[in-house]
Amino acid sequence: MIAEEGGRQGIAFVQAPEMSSGVCTGKDAATAFDCAKKQCVDGGGTDEDCLEQAYCFPARFSVDVVMQSSEGPHWHEYYCGWDTKELALAAAKIACDNIKRPYLIECTPVLIYDEDGRSEEVEMDN
């Protein structure tokens, strides 16, 4: 399995809550996090506030979920390394369980990332 994954990349997520974020793929965690942190800083976060949030190797499919507490602050949580888009969205659904997390007034998957770091918006169920 390792030989098959030789050409694969990992994906890193960096976030400065309420300010900025960054997402990059790379051959290793340090490369991917460095790139994502630069995106975060370039987007308006500070070097100190742009924190490493999540990393998965191989990247596979990832989902970005925006959350807001009843106390006001909002943030993103990232769930990565899923074999399919459907599994990534299932992880988001579990993360947004309002029985387990009743303090959330918003919890919505917003972006799906593929193994190459390309994103697409999540279609909302109406």
Coordinates of N, CA, C and O in Angstrom, one line a residue:
M1 N 0.8 -1.2 0.0 CA 0.0 0.0 0.0 C 0.9 1.3 0.0 O 0.6 2.2 -0.7
I2 N 2.0 1.3 0.7 CA 2.8 2.5 0.8 C 3.4 2.7 -0.6 O 3.4 3.9 -1.1
A3 N 3.8 1.7 -1.3 CA 4.3 1.9 -2.7 C 3.3 2.6 -3.6 O 3.6 3.4 -4.4
E4 N 2.0 2.1 -3.5 CA 1.0 2.7 -4.3 C 0.8 4.2 -3.9 O 0.4 5.0 -4.8
E5 N 1.0 4.6 -2.7 CA 0.8 5.9 -2.3 C 2.0 6.9 -2.5 O 1.9 8.0 -2.1
G6 N 3.0 6.4 -3.1 CA 4.3 7.1 -3.3 C 4.0 8.5 -4.0 O 4.7 9.4 -3.6
G7 N 3.1 8.6 -4.9 CA 2.9 9.8 -5.6 C 1.8 10.6 -5.0 O 1.5 11.7 -5.6
R8 N 1.2 10.2 -4.0 CA 0.1 10.9 -3.4 C 0.6 12.1 -2.5 O 1.7 12.1 -2.1
Q9 N -0.4 13.0 -2.3 CA -0.1 14.1 -1.5 C -1.0 14.1 -0.2 O -2.0 13.5 -0.2
G10 N -0.6 14.9 0.8 CA -1.4 15.2 1.9 C -2.1 16.5 1.8 O -1.7 17.3 0.8
I11 N -3.0 16.8 2.6 CA -3.7 18.1 2.6 C -3.6 18.7 4.0 O -3.8 18.0 5.0
A12 N -3.4 20.0 4.1 CA -3.2 20.7 5.3 C -4.2 21.9 5.4 O -4.5 22.5 4.4
F13 N -4.8 22.1 6.6 CA -5.8 23.2 6.8 C -5.2 24.0 8.0 O -4.9 23.5 9.0
V14 N -5.2 25.3 7.7 CA -4.7 26.3 8.7 C -5.8 27.3 8.9 O -6.5 27.7 7.9
Q15 N -6.0 27.8 10.1 CA -7.1 28.7 10.4 C -6.7 29.8 11.4 O -6.1 29.5 12.4
A16 N -7.1 31.0 11.1 CA -7.0 32.1 12.1 C -8.5 32.5 12.4 O -9.1 33.1 11.5
P17 N -9.1 31.9 13.4 CA -10.6 32.1 13.6 C -11.0 33.6 13.5 O -10.3 34.4 14.0
E18 N -12.1 33.7 12.8 CA -12.7 35.1 12.6 C -11.9 35.9 11.7 O -12.2 37.1 11.5
M19 N -10.7 35.4 11.1 CA -9.9 36.2 10.3 C -9.6 35.6 8.9 O -9.9 36.3 7.9
S20 N -9.0 34.5 8.9 CA -8.5 34.0 7.6 C -8.3 32.5 7.7 O -8.4 31.9 8.8
S21 N -8.0 31.8 6.6 CA -7.6 30.4 6.5 C -6.8 30.1 5.3 O -6.6 30.9 4.5
G22 N -6.3 28.9 5.3 CA -5.5 28.4 4.1 C -5.6 26.9 4.0 O -5.7 26.2 5.0
V23 N -5.5 26.4 2.8 CA -5.6 25.0 2.5 C -4.6 24.7 1.4 O -4.6 25.4 0.3
C24 N -3.7 23.7 1.6 CA -2.7 23.4 0.6 C -2.5 21.9 0.6 O -2.6 21.2 1.7
T25 N -2.1 21.3 -0.5 CA -1.6 20.0 -0.6 C -0.1 20.0 -0.7 O 0.5 21.0 -1.0
G26 N 0.5 18.9 -0.3 CA 2.0 18.8 -0.4 C 2.4 17.4 -0.2 O 1.7 16.6 0.3
K27 N 3.7 17.2 -0.5 CA 4.3 15.9 -0.4 C 4.5 15.4 1.1 O 4.6 14.2 1.3
D28 N 4.5 16.4 2.0 CA 4.6 16.0 3.4 C 3.9 17.1 4.2 O 3.5 18.2 3.7
A29 N 3.7 16.9 5.5 CA 3.0 17.8 6.4 C 3.6 19.2 6.4 O 2.9 20.2 6.3
A30 N 5.0 19.2 6.6 CA 5.6 20.5 6.7 C 5.4 21.4 5.5 O 5.1 22.6 5.6
T31 N 5.5 20.8 4.3 CA 5.3 21.5 3.0 C 3.9 22.0 2.9 O 3.7 23.2 2.6
A32 N 3.0 21.2 3.2 CA 1.5 21.6 3.1 C 1.2 22.6 4.1 O 0.5 23.6 3.8
F33 N 1.6 22.5 5.3 CA 1.3 23.5 6.4 C 2.0 24.8 6.1 O 1.4 25.9 6.3
D34 N 3.2 24.8 5.6 CA 3.9 26.1 5.3 C 3.1 26.8 4.2 O 2.9 28.0 4.3
C35 N 2.6 26.1 3.2 CA 1.9 26.8 2.1 C 0.5 27.3 2.7 O 0.1 28.4 2.4
A36 N -0.2 26.5 3.5 CA -1.5 26.9 4.0 C -1.3 28.0 5.0 O -2.2 29.0 5.0
K37 N -0.3 28.1 5.7 CA 0.0 29.2 6.7 C 0.2 30.5 5.9 O -0.3 31.5 6.2
K38 N 1.0 30.4 4.8 CA 1.2 31.6 4.0 C -0.1 32.1 3.4 O -0.4 33.3 3.4
Q39 N -1.0 31.2 2.9 CA -2.3 31.6 2.4 C -3.1 32.3 3.5 O -3.7 33.4 3.3
C40 N -3.0 31.8 4.7 CA -3.8 32.4 5.9 C -3.3 33.8 6.2 O -4.1 34.7 6.3
V41 N -2.0 33.9 6.2 CA -1.4 35.2 6.5 C -1.7 36.2 5.4 O -2.1 37.4 5.6
D42 N -1.5 35.8 4.1 CA -1.8 36.6 3.0 C -3.3 37.0 2.9 O -3.6 38.1 2.4
G43 N -4.2 36.2 3.5 CA -5.6 36.5 3.6 C -6.0 37.4 4.7 O -7.2 37.7 4.9
G44 N -5.1 37.8 5.5 CA -5.4 38.7 6.6 C -5.2 38.2 8.0 O -5.3 39.0 9.0
G45 N -4.8 37.0 8.2 CA -4.5 36.4 9.5 C -3.1 36.8 9.9 O -2.2 37.2 9.0
T46 N -2.8 36.8 11.2 CA -1.4 37.0 11.6 C -0.7 35.7 11.7 O -1.3 34.7 11.8
D47 N 0.7 35.8 11.7 CA 1.5 34.6 11.8 C 1.1 33.8 13.1 O 1.1 32.6 13.1
E48 N 0.9 34.6 14.2 CA 0.6 33.9 15.5 C -0.8 33.3 15.5 O -1.0 32.3 16.2
D49 N -1.7 33.9 14.8 CA -3.1 33.4 14.8 C -3.4 32.3 13.8 O -4.4 31.7 13.9
C50 N -2.6 32.2 12.8 CA -2.8 31.1 11.8 C -2.3 29.8 12.3 O -1.1 29.5 12.3
L51 N -3.2 29.0 12.8 CA -2.9 27.8 13.5 C -3.2 26.6 12.7 O -4.1 26.5 11.9
E52 N -2.3 25.6 12.8 CA -2.4 24.3 12.1 C -3.7 23.6 12.7 O -3.8 23.4 13.9
Q53 N -4.6 23.3 11.8 CA -5.9 22.8 12.2 C -6.0 21.3 12.0 O -6.4 20.5 12.8
A54 N -5.6 20.8 10.7 CA -5.8 19.4 10.4 C -4.8 19.1 9.3 O -4.5 19.9 8.4
Y55 N -4.4 17.8 9.2 CA -3.6 17.3 8.1 C -3.9 15.8 7.9 O -4.1 15.1 8.9
C56 N -4.1 15.4 6.6 CA -4.3 14.0 6.3 C -3.4 13.6 5.2 O -3.2 14.3 4.2
F57 N -2.9 12.4 5.3 CA -2.1 11.8 4.2 C -2.6 10.3 4.1 O -2.6 9.6 5.1
P58 N -3.0 9.9 3.0 CA -3.2 10.7 1.8 C -4.4 11.6 1.9 O -5.3 11.3 2.7
A59 N -4.5 12.6 1.1 CA -5.5 13.6 1.3 C -6.9 13.0 1.0 O -7.8 13.4 1.8
R60 N -7.1 12.2 0.0 CA -8.4 11.7 -0.4 C -9.4 12.9 -0.5 O -9.1 13.9 -1.1
F61 N -10.6 12.7 0.2 CA -11.6 13.7 0.2 C -11.7 14.4 1.5 O -11.6 13.7 2.6
S62 N -11.9 15.7 1.5 CA -12.0 16.5 2.8 C -13.2 17.4 2.7 O -13.7 17.7 1.6
V63 N -13.7 17.7 3.9 CA -14.9 18.6 3.9 C -14.6 19.7 4.9 O -14.0 19.5 6.0
D64 N -15.0 20.9 4.6 CA -14.8 22.2 5.4 C -16.2 22.5 5.9 O -17.2 22.6 5.1
V65 N -16.4 22.5 7.3 CA -17.7 22.7 7.9 C -17.6 24.0 8.7 O -16.7 24.2 9.5
V66 N -18.5 25.0 8.4 CA -18.5 26.2 9.1 C -19.5 26.1 10.3 O -20.5 25.5 10.1
M67 N -19.0 26.5 11.5 CA -19.8 26.4 12.7 C -19.9 27.7 13.4 O -19.0 28.5 13.3
Q68 N -21.1 27.9 14.1 CA -21.2 29.1 14.9 C -21.8 28.7 16.2 O -22.8 28.0 16.3
S69 N -21.2 29.2 17.3 CA -21.7 29.0 18.6 C -22.9 30.0 18.9 O -22.9 31.1 18.4
S70 N -23.7 29.5 19.8 CA -24.8 30.4 20.3 C -24.2 31.6 21.0 O -24.9 32.6 21.2
E71 N -23.0 31.6 21.4 CA -22.3 32.7 22.1 C -21.7 33.7 21.1 O -21.2 34.7 21.5
G72 N -21.8 33.4 19.8 CA -21.4 34.3 18.7 C -20.3 33.9 17.8 O -20.4 34.1 16.6
P73 N -19.1 33.4 18.3 CA -18.0 33.2 17.5 C -18.3 32.1 16.4 O -19.1 31.2 16.7
H74 N -17.7 32.2 15.3 CA -17.8 31.2 14.3 C -16.4 30.7 13.9 O -15.4 31.4 14.1
W75 N -16.3 29.5 13.4 CA -15.0 28.9 13.0 C -15.3 27.8 12.0 O -16.5 27.5 11.7
H76 N -14.2 27.2 11.5 CA -14.3 26.1 10.5 C -13.7 24.8 11.2 O -12.7 25.0 11.9
E77 N -14.3 23.7 10.9 CA -13.7 22.4 11.3 C -13.5 21.7 10.0 O -14.3 21.8 9.0
Y78 N -12.4 20.9 9.9 CA -12.0 20.2 8.7 C -11.9 18.7 9.0 O -11.3 18.3 10.0
Y79 N -12.5 17.9 8.1 CA -12.5 16.4 8.3 C -11.9 15.9 7.0 O -12.5 16.1 5.9
C80 N -10.8 15.3 7.0 CA -10.0 14.9 5.8 C -9.7 13.4 5.8 O -9.8 12.7 6.8
G81 N -9.3 13.0 4.6 CA -8.8 11.6 4.4 C -9.9 10.6 4.1 O -9.6 9.4 4.2
W82 N -11.0 11.0 3.7 CA -12.2 10.1 3.5 C -12.0 9.5 2.1 O -11.6 10.2 1.1
D83 N -12.4 8.3 1.9 CA -12.3 7.6 0.6 C -13.2 8.2 -0.5 O -12.9 8.1 -1.7
T84 N -14.4 8.7 -0.1 CA -15.3 9.3 -1.1 C -15.9 10.6 -0.6 O -15.8 10.9 0.6
K85 N -16.5 11.3 -1.5 CA -17.2 12.6 -1.1 C -18.3 12.3 -0.1 O -18.6 13.0 0.8
E86 N -19.0 11.2 -0.4 CA -20.2 10.8 0.4 C -19.7 10.5 1.9 O -20.4 10.9 2.8
L87 N -18.6 9.9 2.1 CA -18.1 9.7 3.4 C -17.7 11.0 4.1 O -17.9 11.2 5.3
A88 N -17.1 11.9 3.3 CA -16.7 13.2 3.9 C -18.0 13.9 4.4 O -18.0 14.5 5.4
L89 N -19.0 13.9 3.5 CA -20.3 14.6 3.9 C -20.9 13.9 5.1 O -21.6 14.6 5.9
A90 N -20.8 12.6 5.2 CA -21.3 11.9 6.4 C -20.6 12.3 7.6 O -21.3 12.5 8.7
A91 N -19.3 12.5 7.5 CA -18.5 13.0 8.7 C -19.1 14.4 9.1 O -19.2 14.7 10.3
A92 N -19.3 15.2 8.1 CA -19.9 16.6 8.4 C -21.2 16.5 9.1 O -21.5 17.2 10.1
K93 N -22.0 15.6 8.7 CA -23.4 15.4 9.3 C -23.3 15.0 10.7 O -24.0 15.5 11.6
I94 N -22.3 14.1 11.0 CA -22.1 13.6 12.4 C -21.6 14.8 13.2 O -22.0 15.0 14.4
A95 N -20.6 15.6 12.7 CA -20.1 16.7 13.4 C -21.2 17.8 13.7 O -21.0 18.5 14.7
C96 N -22.2 17.8 12.9 CA -23.2 18.8 13.1 C -24.4 18.3 13.8 O -25.5 19.0 13.9
D97 N -24.3 17.2 14.5 CA -25.4 16.6 15.2 C -25.8 17.5 16.4 O -25.1 17.8 17.3
N98 N -27.0 18.1 16.2 CA -27.5 19.1 17.2 C -27.8 18.5 18.6 O -28.0 19.3 19.5
I99 N -27.9 17.2 18.7 CA -28.1 16.6 20.0 C -26.7 16.5 20.7 O -26.6 16.9 21.9
K100 N -25.7 16.2 20.0 CA -24.3 16.1 20.6 C -23.7 17.5 20.8 O -22.9 17.7 21.6
R101 N -24.1 18.4 19.9 CA -23.5 19.8 20.0 C -24.7 20.8 20.0 O -24.8 21.6 19.0
P102 N -25.5 20.9 21.0 CA -26.6 21.8 21.1 C -26.3 23.2 21.1 O -27.2 24.1 20.8
Y103 N -25.1 23.6 21.4 CA -24.6 25.0 21.4 C -24.4 25.6 20.0 O -24.2 26.8 19.9
L104 N -24.5 24.8 19.0 CA -24.2 25.3 17.6 C -25.5 25.9 17.1 O -26.6 25.2 17.0
I105 N -25.5 27.1 16.6 CA -26.7 27.7 15.9 C -26.5 27.6 14.4 O -27.5 27.8 13.7
E106 N -25.3 27.3 14.0 CA -25.0 27.1 12.6 C -24.0 26.0 12.5 O -23.0 25.9 13.2
C107 N -24.2 25.1 11.5 CA -23.2 24.0 11.2 C -23.5 23.5 9.8 O -24.5 22.8 9.6
T108 N -22.7 23.9 8.9 CA -22.9 23.6 7.5 C -21.7 23.2 6.8 O -20.7 24.0 6.8
P109 N -21.7 22.1 6.1 CA -20.6 21.8 5.2 C -20.6 22.8 4.0 O -21.6 23.0 3.4
V110 N -19.5 23.4 3.7 CA -19.4 24.4 2.7 C -18.6 24.1 1.5 O -18.9 24.5 0.4
L111 N -17.5 23.4 1.7 CA -16.6 23.0 0.6 C -16.2 21.5 0.7 O -15.9 21.1 1.9
I112 N -16.0 20.9 -0.4 CA -15.4 19.5 -0.5 C -14.1 19.7 -1.3 O -14.1 20.4 -2.3
Y113 N -13.0 19.1 -0.8 CA -11.8 19.1 -1.5 C -11.4 17.7 -2.0 O -11.6 16.7 -1.2
D114 N -10.9 17.7 -3.2 CA -10.5 16.4 -3.7 C -9.0 16.2 -3.3 O -8.4 17.0 -2.7
E115 N -8.4 15.1 -3.8 CA -7.1 14.7 -3.4 C -6.0 15.7 -3.9 O -4.9 15.8 -3.3
D116 N -6.4 16.5 -4.9 CA -5.4 17.4 -5.5 C -5.6 18.8 -4.9 O -5.0 19.8 -5.3
G117 N -6.5 18.9 -3.9 CA -6.8 20.2 -3.2 C -7.8 21.1 -3.9 O -8.0 22.2 -3.5
R118 N -8.4 20.6 -5.0 CA -9.4 21.4 -5.7 C -10.7 21.3 -4.9 O -11.1 20.3 -4.4
S119 N -11.3 22.5 -4.8 CA -12.5 22.6 -4.0 C -13.8 22.8 -4.8 O -13.7 23.3 -5.9
E120 N -14.9 22.3 -4.3 CA -16.2 22.6 -4.9 C -17.2 22.9 -3.8 O -17.1 22.3 -2.7
E121 N -18.1 23.8 -4.1 CA -19.1 24.1 -3.0 C -20.0 22.9 -2.8 O -20.3 22.1 -3.7
V122 N -20.5 22.7 -1.6 CA -21.4 21.7 -1.2 C -22.8 22.1 -1.5 O -23.2 23.2 -1.2
E123 N -23.5 21.3 -2.3 CA -24.9 21.6 -2.6 C -25.7 21.4 -1.3 O -25.6 20.5 -0.6
M124 N -26.5 22.5 -1.1 CA -27.4 22.5 0.1 C -28.7 21.8 -0.1 O -29.3 22.0 -1.2
D125 N -29.1 20.9 0.8 CA -30.4 20.3 0.8 C -31.4 21.3 1.2 O -31.3 21.9 2.3
N126 N -32.4 21.5 0.4 CA -33.5 22.5 0.8 C -34.8 21.7 1.2 O -35.1 20.8 0.7

